[in-house]
PDB file of C-alpha atoms in Angstrom:
ATOM      1  CA  MET A   1     -64.454 -31.094  12.716  1.00 82.00           C
ATOM      2  CA  LYS A   2     -63.059 -31.536  16.526  1.00 95.00           C
ATOM      3  CA  VAL A   3     -59.521 -30.795  18.119  1.00 97.00           C
ATOM      4  CA  GLY A   4     -58.627 -32.997  20.731  1.00 98.00           C
ATOM      5  CA  LEU A   5     -55.703 -32.950  22.637  1.00 98.00           C
ATOM      6  CA  ALA A   6     -54.414 -36.284  24.441  1.00 98.00           C
ATOM      7  CA  LEU A   7     -51.995 -34.907  27.218  1.00 98.00           C
ATOM      8  CA  GLY A   8     -49.495 -37.181  29.184  1.00 95.00           C
ATOM      9  CA  GLY A   9     -48.324 -38.189  32.565  1.00 91.00           C
ATOM     10  CA  GLY A  10     -45.224 -37.108  33.946  1.00 87.00           C
ATOM     11  CA  VAL A  11     -45.299 -35.710  37.244  1.00 84.00           C
ATOM     12  CA  ALA A  12     -43.846 -32.192  37.570  1.00 87.00           C
ATOM     13  CA  ARG A  13     -42.454 -32.638  33.996  1.00 91.00           C
ATOM     14  CA  GLY A  14     -46.650 -32.107  33.328  1.00 93.00           C
ATOM     15  CA  LEU A  15     -46.501 -28.613  34.376  1.00 95.00           C
ATOM     16  CA  ALA A  16     -45.276 -28.271  30.881  1.00 96.00           C
ATOM     17  CA  HIS A  17     -48.855 -28.862  29.513  1.00 97.00           C
ATOM     18  CA  ILE A  18     -49.518 -25.503  30.644  1.00 97.00           C
ATOM     19  CA  GLY A  19     -46.961 -23.553  28.146  1.00 97.00           C
ATOM     20  CA  VAL A  20     -48.446 -25.688  25.445  1.00 98.00           C
ATOM     21  CA  LEU A  21     -52.526 -24.626  26.245  1.00 98.00           C
ATOM     22  CA  SER A  22     -51.246 -21.249  26.408  1.00 97.00           C
ATOM     23  CA  VAL A  23     -49.547 -20.853  23.073  1.00 98.00           C
ATOM     24  CA  LEU A  24     -52.632 -22.644  21.506  1.00 98.00           C
ATOM     25  CA  GLU A  25     -55.337 -20.098  23.215  1.00 97.00           C
ATOM     26  CA  ARG A  26     -52.889 -17.059  21.579  1.00 97.00           C
ATOM     27  CA  TYR A  27     -53.055 -18.792  18.191  1.00 96.00           C
ATOM     28  CA  ARG A  28     -56.857 -19.662  18.442  1.00 95.00           C
ATOM     29  CA  VAL A  29     -56.120 -23.166  18.233  1.00 96.00           C
ATOM     30  CA  PRO A  30     -59.625 -24.914  19.054  1.00 95.00           C
ATOM     31  CA  VAL A  31     -59.725 -27.597  21.997  1.00 97.00           C
ATOM     32  CA  ASP A  32     -62.863 -29.687  21.880  1.00 98.00           C
ATOM     33  CA  CYS A  33     -62.205 -32.147  23.756  1.00 98.00           C
ATOM     34  CA  VAL A  34     -59.520 -33.274  26.176  1.00 98.00           C
ATOM     35  CA  ALA A  35     -57.824 -36.626  27.444  1.00 98.00           C
ATOM     36  CA  GLY A  36     -55.184 -36.719  30.098  1.00 97.00           C
ATOM     37  CA  THR A  37     -53.229 -39.238  32.016  1.00 96.00           C
ATOM     38  CA  SER A  38     -51.849 -38.384  35.461  1.00 92.00           C
ATOM     39  CA  ALA A  39     -50.238 -34.958  35.511  1.00 92.00           C
ATOM     40  CA  GLY A  40     -52.225 -34.570  31.979  1.00 96.00           C
ATOM     41  CA  ALA A  41     -55.135 -35.450  33.800  1.00 96.00           C
ATOM     42  CA  ILE A  42     -54.928 -32.773  36.437  1.00 94.00           C
ATOM     43  CA  VAL A  43     -53.778 -29.619  33.850  1.00 96.00           C
ATOM     44  CA  GLY A  44     -56.615 -31.007  31.392  1.00 97.00           C
ATOM     45  CA  ALA A  45     -59.381 -31.427  33.995  1.00 96.00           C
ATOM     46  CA  LEU A  46     -58.644 -27.750  35.014  1.00 95.00           C
ATOM     47  CA  PHE A  47     -58.702 -26.298  31.801  1.00 96.00           C
ATOM     48  CA  ALA A  48     -61.882 -28.521  30.813  1.00 97.00           C
ATOM     49  CA  SER A  49     -63.172 -26.919  33.446  1.00 95.00           C
ATOM     50  CA  GLY A  50     -62.844 -23.296  32.756  1.00 94.00           C
ATOM     51  CA  VAL A  51     -60.225 -22.304  34.691  1.00 94.00           C
ATOM     52  CA  PRO A  52     -58.058 -19.669  33.451  1.00 95.00           C
ATOM     53  CA  LEU A  53     -54.433 -20.402  32.257  1.00 95.00           C
ATOM     54  CA  SER A  54     -53.095 -18.060  34.166  1.00 94.00           C
ATOM     55  CA  ARG A  55     -55.139 -18.615  37.526  1.00 93.00           C
ATOM     56  CA  ILE A  56     -53.593 -22.331  36.952  1.00 92.00           C
ATOM     57  CA  PHE A  57     -50.211 -21.342  36.263  1.00 91.00           C
ATOM     58  CA  GLU A  58     -50.206 -18.883  39.300  1.00 91.00           C
ATOM     59  CA  GLU A  59     -51.172 -22.069  41.599  1.00 87.00           C
ATOM     60  CA  ALA A  60     -48.443 -24.527  39.672  1.00 84.00           C
ATOM     61  CA  ALA A  61     -45.545 -21.736  40.535  1.00 87.00           C
ATOM     62  CA  LYS A  62     -46.365 -21.348  44.035  1.00 81.00           C
ATOM     63  CA  THR A  63     -47.160 -25.080  44.880  1.00 71.00           C
ATOM     64  CA  ARG A  64     -45.102 -27.527  46.261  1.00 64.00           C
ATOM     65  CA  TRP A  65     -44.906 -31.228  47.491  1.00 54.00           C
ATOM     66  CA  ARG A  66     -45.930 -30.526  51.233  1.00 59.00           C
ATOM     67  CA  ASP A  67     -48.857 -28.869  49.808  1.00 54.00           C
ATOM     68  CA  LEU A  68     -50.002 -31.539  47.822  1.00 53.00           C
ATOM     69  CA  VAL A  69     -49.538 -34.675  50.084  1.00 52.00           C
ATOM     70  CA  ARG A  70     -49.555 -36.270  53.510  1.00 52.00           C
ATOM     71  CA  LEU A  71     -47.635 -39.324  54.941  1.00 51.00           C
ATOM     72  CA  ALA A  72     -50.402 -41.979  55.094  1.00 56.00           C
ATOM     73  CA  MET A  73     -47.947 -45.201  55.669  1.00 52.00           C
ATOM     74  CA  HIS A  74     -51.234 -46.942  54.688  1.00 56.00           C
ATOM     75  CA  LYS A  75     -50.780 -50.630  53.401  1.00 53.00           C
ATOM     76  CA  GLU A  76     -51.853 -49.350  50.054  1.00 54.00           C
ATOM     77  CA  GLY A  77     -49.705 -46.744  49.466  1.00 51.00           C
ATOM     78  CA  LEU A  78     -47.066 -44.363  51.452  1.00 54.00           C
ATOM     79  CA  ILE A  79     -49.319 -41.233  50.750  1.00 63.00           C
ATOM     80  CA  LYS A  80     -52.112 -39.770  50.634  1.00 60.00           C
ATOM     81  CA  PRO A  81     -52.803 -36.862  47.963  1.00 57.00           C
ATOM     82  CA  ALA A  82     -55.297 -35.098  50.456  1.00 58.00           C
ATOM     83  CA  GLY A  83     -53.775 -31.552  49.207  1.00 57.00           C
ATOM     84  CA  LEU A  84     -54.238 -32.073  45.291  1.00 70.00           C
ATOM     85  CA  GLU A  85     -57.767 -33.371  45.929  1.00 73.00           C
ATOM     86  CA  LYS A  86     -58.264 -29.428  48.403  1.00 76.00           C
ATOM     87  CA  HIS A  87     -56.573 -28.210  45.475  1.00 74.00           C
ATOM     88  CA  LEU A  88     -58.438 -29.695  42.962  1.00 81.00           C
ATOM     89  CA  THR A  89     -61.993 -28.785  44.463  1.00 82.00           C
ATOM     90  CA  GLU A  90     -61.500 -24.858  44.979  1.00 82.00           C
ATOM     91  CA  LEU A  91     -60.116 -24.638  41.658  1.00 84.00           C
ATOM     92  CA  MET A  92     -62.417 -26.060  39.442  1.00 85.00           C
ATOM     93  CA  SER A  93     -66.199 -24.917  39.390  1.00 78.00           C
ATOM     94  CA  ALA A  94     -67.230 -28.327  37.861  1.00 78.00           C
ATOM     95  CA  SER A  95     -67.518 -31.003  40.605  1.00 89.00           C
ATOM     96  CA  GLU A  96     -69.360 -33.678  38.031  1.00 95.00           C
ATOM     97  CA  PHE A  97     -67.769 -34.624  34.775  1.00 96.00           C
ATOM     98  CA  THR A  98     -70.968 -33.315  33.282  1.00 95.00           C
ATOM     99  CA  ASP A  99     -70.373 -29.837  34.670  1.00 94.00           C
ATOM    100  CA  LEU A 100     -67.213 -28.706  32.330  1.00 96.00           C
ATOM    101  CA  LYS A 101     -67.216 -26.504  29.584  1.00 95.00           C
ATOM    102  CA  ILE A 102     -65.881 -29.256  27.393  1.00 96.00           C
ATOM    103  CA  PRO A 103     -65.634 -32.937  27.001  1.00 98.00           C
ATOM    104  CA  PHE A 104     -62.521 -34.673  29.198  1.00 98.00           C
ATOM    105  CA  ALA A 105     -61.756 -37.943  30.251  1.00 98.00           C
ATOM    106  CA  ALA A 106     -59.328 -39.403  32.593  1.00 98.00           C
ATOM    107  CA  VAL A 107     -57.005 -42.586  32.409  1.00 97.00           C
ATOM    108  CA  ALA A 108     -56.345 -44.794  35.316  1.00 96.00           C
ATOM    109  CA  THR A 109     -55.356 -48.127  35.570  1.00 95.00           C
ATOM    110  CA  ASP A 110     -57.315 -51.113  37.106  1.00 96.00           C
ATOM    111  CA  VAL A 111     -54.991 -52.105  39.514  1.00 92.00           C
ATOM    112  CA  THR A 112     -56.866 -56.063  39.694  1.00 93.00           C
ATOM    113  CA  THR A 113     -56.825 -56.575  36.138  1.00 95.00           C
ATOM    114  CA  GLY A 114     -54.404 -54.418  34.684  1.00 92.00           C
ATOM    115  CA  GLU A 115     -57.325 -52.716  32.173  1.00 95.00           C
ATOM    116  CA  GLU A 116     -57.545 -49.618  31.192  1.00 96.00           C
ATOM    117  CA  VAL A 117     -59.780 -47.393  32.575  1.00 98.00           C
ATOM    118  CA  VAL A 118     -61.217 -44.358  31.447  1.00 98.00           C
ATOM    119  CA  LEU A 119     -63.325 -42.401  33.276  1.00 98.00           C
ATOM    120  CA  ASP A 120     -65.586 -40.003  31.815  1.00 97.00           C
ATOM    121  CA  SER A 121     -68.486 -39.439  34.537  1.00 96.00           C
ATOM    122  CA  GLY A 122     -68.966 -38.894  38.163  1.00 95.00           C
ATOM    123  CA  ASN A 123     -67.094 -36.989  40.485  1.00 94.00           C
ATOM    124  CA  VAL A 124     -64.061 -35.179  38.503  1.00 95.00           C
ATOM    125  CA  ALA A 125     -61.541 -34.473  41.516  1.00 93.00           C
ATOM    126  CA  LYS A 126     -62.033 -38.329  42.509  1.00 94.00           C
ATOM    127  CA  ALA A 127     -61.091 -39.212  38.787  1.00 96.00           C
ATOM    128  CA  VAL A 128     -58.215 -37.014  38.533  1.00 95.00           C
ATOM    129  CA  LEU A 129     -57.134 -38.538  42.052  1.00 92.00           C
ATOM    130  CA  ALA A 130     -57.613 -41.882  39.981  1.00 95.00           C
ATOM    131  CA  SER A 131     -55.557 -41.168  37.099  1.00 95.00           C
ATOM    132  CA  SER A 132     -52.744 -39.888  39.088  1.00 91.00           C
ATOM    133  CA  ALA A 133     -52.129 -41.842  41.871  1.00 90.00           C
ATOM    134  CA  ILE A 134     -48.820 -43.248  41.244  1.00 85.00           C
ATOM    135  CA  PRO A 135     -48.286 -47.167  42.547  1.00 84.00           C
ATOM    136  CA  GLY A 136     -46.838 -47.635  45.817  1.00 76.00           C
ATOM    137  CA  ILE A 137     -46.740 -43.862  46.671  1.00 79.00           C
ATOM    138  CA  PHE A 138     -49.870 -42.694  46.675  1.00 82.00           C
ATOM    139  CA  THR A 139     -53.021 -44.894  48.060  1.00 84.00           C
ATOM    140  CA  PRO A 140     -55.430 -46.299  45.424  1.00 88.00           C
ATOM    141  CA  VAL A 141     -58.293 -44.856  44.875  1.00 92.00           C
ATOM    142  CA  ARG A 142     -61.559 -47.268  44.589  1.00 92.00           C
ATOM    143  CA  ILE A 143     -64.334 -46.195  42.288  1.00 95.00           C
ATOM    144  CA  GLY A 144     -67.367 -48.236  42.403  1.00 94.00           C
ATOM    145  CA  ASP A 145     -66.020 -52.177  42.077  1.00 94.00           C
ATOM    146  CA  ARG A 146     -62.681 -50.979  40.719  1.00 96.00           C
ATOM    147  CA  LEU A 147     -59.099 -50.380  42.648  1.00 94.00           C
ATOM    148  CA  LEU A 148     -57.455 -47.317  40.698  1.00 94.00           C
ATOM    149  CA  VAL A 149     -54.224 -46.564  40.328  1.00 93.00           C
ATOM    150  CA  ASP A 150     -51.763 -44.056  37.686  1.00 92.00           C
ATOM    151  CA  GLY A 151     -53.129 -44.631  34.100  1.00 93.00           C
ATOM    152  CA  GLY A 152     -49.393 -44.146  33.117  1.00 90.00           C
ATOM    153  CA  VAL A 153     -48.981 -47.376  33.763  1.00 90.00           C
ATOM    154  CA  VAL A 154     -51.091 -49.068  30.709  1.00 92.00           C
ATOM    155  CA  ASN A 155     -51.657 -45.428  28.453  1.00 94.00           C
ATOM    156  CA  ASN A 156     -49.485 -42.258  29.251  1.00 93.00           C
ATOM    157  CA  VAL A 157     -50.633 -40.205  26.376  1.00 96.00           C
ATOM    158  CA  PRO A 158     -54.112 -41.339  25.781  1.00 96.00           C
ATOM    159  CA  ALA A 159     -54.302 -40.832  21.802  1.00 97.00           C
ATOM    160  CA  SER A 160     -56.751 -43.775  21.536  1.00 97.00           C
ATOM    161  CA  VAL A 161     -58.895 -42.157  23.937  1.00 98.00           C
ATOM    162  CA  VAL A 162     -59.378 -38.716  22.520  1.00 98.00           C
ATOM    163  CA  ARG A 163     -59.630 -40.248  18.634  1.00 97.00           C
ATOM    164  CA  ARG A 164     -62.253 -42.567  20.612  1.00 97.00           C
ATOM    165  CA  MET A 165     -64.229 -39.271  21.880  1.00 97.00           C
ATOM    166  CA  GLY A 166     -64.444 -38.327  18.017  1.00 97.00           C
ATOM    167  CA  ALA A 167     -61.374 -35.832  17.661  1.00 97.00           C
ATOM    168  CA  ASP A 168     -61.106 -35.388  14.053  1.00 96.00           C
ATOM    169  CA  LEU A 169     -57.395 -33.894  14.519  1.00 97.00           C
ATOM    170  CA  VAL A 170     -55.974 -35.591  17.538  1.00 98.00           C
ATOM    171  CA  ILE A 171     -52.881 -33.518  18.842  1.00 98.00           C
ATOM    172  CA  ALA A 172     -50.484 -35.716  21.957  1.00 98.00           C
ATOM    173  CA  VAL A 173     -48.501 -33.847  24.206  1.00 97.00           C
ATOM    174  CA  ASP A 174     -45.576 -36.350  25.369  1.00 95.00           C
ATOM    175  CA  VAL A 175     -43.586 -34.924  28.396  1.00 93.00           C
ATOM    176  CA  ASN A 176     -41.671 -38.258  29.060  1.00 87.00           C
ATOM    177  CA  HIS A 177     -39.821 -38.369  25.656  1.00 81.00           C
ATOM    178  CA  HIS A 178     -36.626 -36.811  26.964  1.00 68.00           C
ATOM    179  CA  GLU A 179     -34.358 -38.876  29.635  1.00 65.00           C
ATOM    180  CA  LEU A 180     -33.926 -37.614  33.481  1.00 62.00           C
ATOM    181  CA  ALA A 181     -30.812 -36.530  34.849  1.00 61.00           C
ATOM    182  CA  ARG A 182     -28.365 -39.275  34.726  1.00 62.00           C
ATOM    183  CA  LYS A 183     -28.407 -39.301  38.540  1.00 67.00           C
ATOM    184  CA  GLU A 184     -28.956 -42.319  40.903  1.00 70.00           C
ATOM    185  CA  PRO A 185     -32.072 -42.683  42.926  1.00 67.00           C
ATOM    186  CA  THR A 186     -31.674 -41.648  46.557  1.00 66.00           C
ATOM    187  CA  ASN A 187     -34.715 -42.608  47.598  1.00 67.00           C
ATOM    188  CA  ILE A 188     -38.009 -45.046  47.444  1.00 68.00           C
ATOM    189  CA  PHE A 189     -40.002 -42.126  45.986  1.00 70.00           C
ATOM    190  CA  HIS A 190     -37.352 -41.651  43.470  1.00 70.00           C
ATOM    191  CA  ILE A 191     -36.819 -45.094  42.479  1.00 75.00           C
ATOM    192  CA  ILE A 192     -40.310 -45.829  41.499  1.00 74.00           C
ATOM    193  CA  VAL A 193     -40.987 -42.835  39.660  1.00 73.00           C
ATOM    194  CA  ASN A 194     -38.160 -43.241  37.743  1.00 73.00           C
ATOM    195  CA  SER A 195     -39.014 -46.670  36.984  1.00 75.00           C
ATOM    196  CA  ILE A 196     -42.204 -45.687  36.103  1.00 74.00           C
ATOM    197  CA  HIS A 197     -41.051 -43.436  33.774  1.00 71.00           C
ATOM    198  CA  ILE A 198     -38.616 -46.054  32.005  1.00 74.00           C
ATOM    199  CA  MET A 199     -41.317 -48.240  31.547  1.00 71.00           C
ATOM    200  CA  GLN A 200     -43.793 -45.486  30.088  1.00 70.00           C
ATOM    201  CA  ARG A 201     -41.207 -44.064  27.614  1.00 68.00           C
ATOM    202  CA  ALA A 202     -40.710 -48.277  26.231  1.00 67.00           C
ATOM    203  CA  ASN A 203     -44.484 -48.157  25.803  1.00 73.00           C
ATOM    204  CA  ALA A 204     -45.219 -44.507  24.340  1.00 76.00           C
ATOM    205  CA  GLN A 205     -44.840 -45.571  20.567  1.00 80.00           C
ATOM    206  CA  LYS A 206     -47.961 -47.489  20.258  1.00 86.00           C
ATOM    207  CA  GLU A 207     -50.229 -44.478  21.648  1.00 90.00           C
ATOM    208  CA  LEU A 208     -48.330 -42.439  19.875  1.00 92.00           C
ATOM    209  CA  ALA A 209     -49.513 -43.761  16.626  1.00 93.00           C
ATOM    210  CA  TYR A 210     -52.882 -42.415  17.039  1.00 95.00           C
ATOM    211  CA  ALA A 211     -51.890 -38.754  16.869  1.00 97.00           C
ATOM    212  CA  ASP A 212     -51.827 -36.418  13.916  1.00 97.00           C
ATOM    213  CA  LEU A 213     -49.092 -34.303  15.826  1.00 97.00           C
ATOM    214  CA  VAL A 214     -46.747 -35.174  18.683  1.00 97.00           C
ATOM    215  CA  ILE A 215     -45.415 -32.263  20.838  1.00 98.00           C
ATOM    216  CA  GLN A 216     -42.483 -32.942  22.439  1.00 96.00           C
ATOM    217  CA  PRO A 217     -41.063 -30.982  24.905  1.00 96.00           C
ATOM    218  CA  ASN A 218     -37.289 -30.672  25.136  1.00 93.00           C
ATOM    219  CA  LEU A 219     -37.413 -31.545  29.186  1.00 90.00           C
ATOM    220  CA  GLN A 220     -33.760 -33.058  28.766  1.00 85.00           C
ATOM    221  CA  GLY A 221     -32.134 -33.892  32.462  1.00 79.00           C
ATOM    222  CA  MET A 222     -35.817 -32.375  34.149  1.00 81.00           C
ATOM    223  CA  GLY A 223     -36.519 -34.234  37.249  1.00 74.00           C
ATOM    224  CA  LEU A 224     -39.937 -35.692  37.444  1.00 70.00           C
ATOM    225  CA  MET A 225     -40.168 -34.233  41.422  1.00 69.00           C
ATOM    226  CA  ASP A 226     -38.815 -30.387  40.255  1.00 78.00           C
ATOM    227  CA  LEU A 227     -42.355 -28.525  40.855  1.00 77.00           C
ATOM    228  CA  GLU A 228     -39.673 -25.410  41.880  1.00 84.00           C
ATOM    229  CA  ARG A 229     -38.990 -25.631  38.463  1.00 88.00           C
ATOM    230  CA  CYS A 230     -42.517 -24.833  37.288  1.00 89.00           C
ATOM    231  CA  ARG A 231     -41.533 -21.846  35.014  1.00 93.00           C
ATOM    232  CA  GLU A 232     -38.782 -23.976  33.000  1.00 94.00           C
ATOM    233  CA  PHE A 233     -41.317 -26.324  32.366  1.00 94.00           C
ATOM    234  CA  VAL A 234     -44.227 -24.043  30.950  1.00 95.00           C
ATOM    235  CA  GLY A 235     -41.731 -22.135  29.223  1.00 96.00           C
ATOM    236  CA  ARG A 236     -40.148 -25.131  28.025  1.00 96.00           C
ATOM    237  CA  GLY A 237     -43.930 -26.486  26.859  1.00 97.00           C
ATOM    238  CA  ALA A 238     -44.074 -23.286  25.179  1.00 97.00           C
ATOM    239  CA  VAL A 239     -41.462 -23.268  22.764  1.00 98.00           C
ATOM    240  CA  ALA A 240     -42.344 -26.850  21.698  1.00 97.00           C
ATOM    241  CA  THR A 241     -45.601 -26.001  20.804  1.00 98.00           C
ATOM    242  CA  ALA A 242     -44.674 -22.623  18.817  1.00 98.00           C
ATOM    243  CA  SER A 243     -42.258 -24.819  17.050  1.00 97.00           C
ATOM    244  CA  MET A 244     -45.510 -26.619  15.868  1.00 97.00           C
ATOM    245  CA  ILE A 245     -47.825 -24.291  15.284  1.00 96.00           C
ATOM    246  CA  PRO A 246     -47.353 -23.668  11.127  1.00 96.00           C
ATOM    247  CA  LYS A 247     -48.295 -27.615  11.166  1.00 95.00           C
ATOM    248  CA  ILE A 248     -51.312 -28.002  13.338  1.00 96.00           C
ATOM    249  CA  LEU A 249     -52.750 -24.398  11.748  1.00 95.00           C
ATOM    250  CA  GLU A 250     -52.058 -26.183   8.317  1.00 94.00           C
ATOM    251  CA  ARG A 251     -53.894 -29.327   9.356  1.00 93.00           C
ATOM    252  CA  LEU A 252     -56.625 -27.238  10.304  1.00 92.00           C
ATOM    253  CA  GLY A 253     -56.496 -25.290   7.446  1.00 87.00           C
ATOM    254  CA  ARG A 254     -56.894 -28.394   5.089  1.00 63.00           C
ATOM    255  CA  LEU A 255     -59.558 -30.171   7.689  1.00 53.00           C
TER     256      LEU A 255
END
């Protein structure tokens, strides 16, 4: 019997995944495979490579956008996530998917064909960068003959991917369930990110149907760019997961 996690995208809201994983670890819920999109791919890759959750939280709590990105003004995107790549490489002991402690897949989108692309081989950091390359903001990532952008364009909570990885019990974590603060965006970054958030919320239900259990932290009014609210995101992820533990343990006992 295998338990799989589908970790959804949500920019800074993805920090809630750290709280989710911490509670699952506390209750010794086994995690046999993970698939992640965008922010979910970042946290999922670190977890799958064996980085302790305490270390992931420690790094996340002190990280700000200036540490992760630099202005590129390239024709394909405004920002290069050079800092993010550096952080991933330094934190992970695994550079290739074959080096990971547990099976992991990152979901990206082929910006030419519109296809979902499941990345589960090759360089892990590059796959994560592709999965989290927000269109119009981050420069796309080329892997093989594909030009890839954020997986949230086609599949923001990859429960179906986890199912195909062989999971008998699929737990999906949707961090985009609740609305953003009703505040008018003030720049191009917020406009693009908010627009993608609206699209992802509308498309999420189709994918969540593949999950056996869904964790949806209450992130009402919390912004997609609020990295400085790390402790709040993690705390709310933990609270939502703790409330689901009886159901999770009951399903594990049944299986």
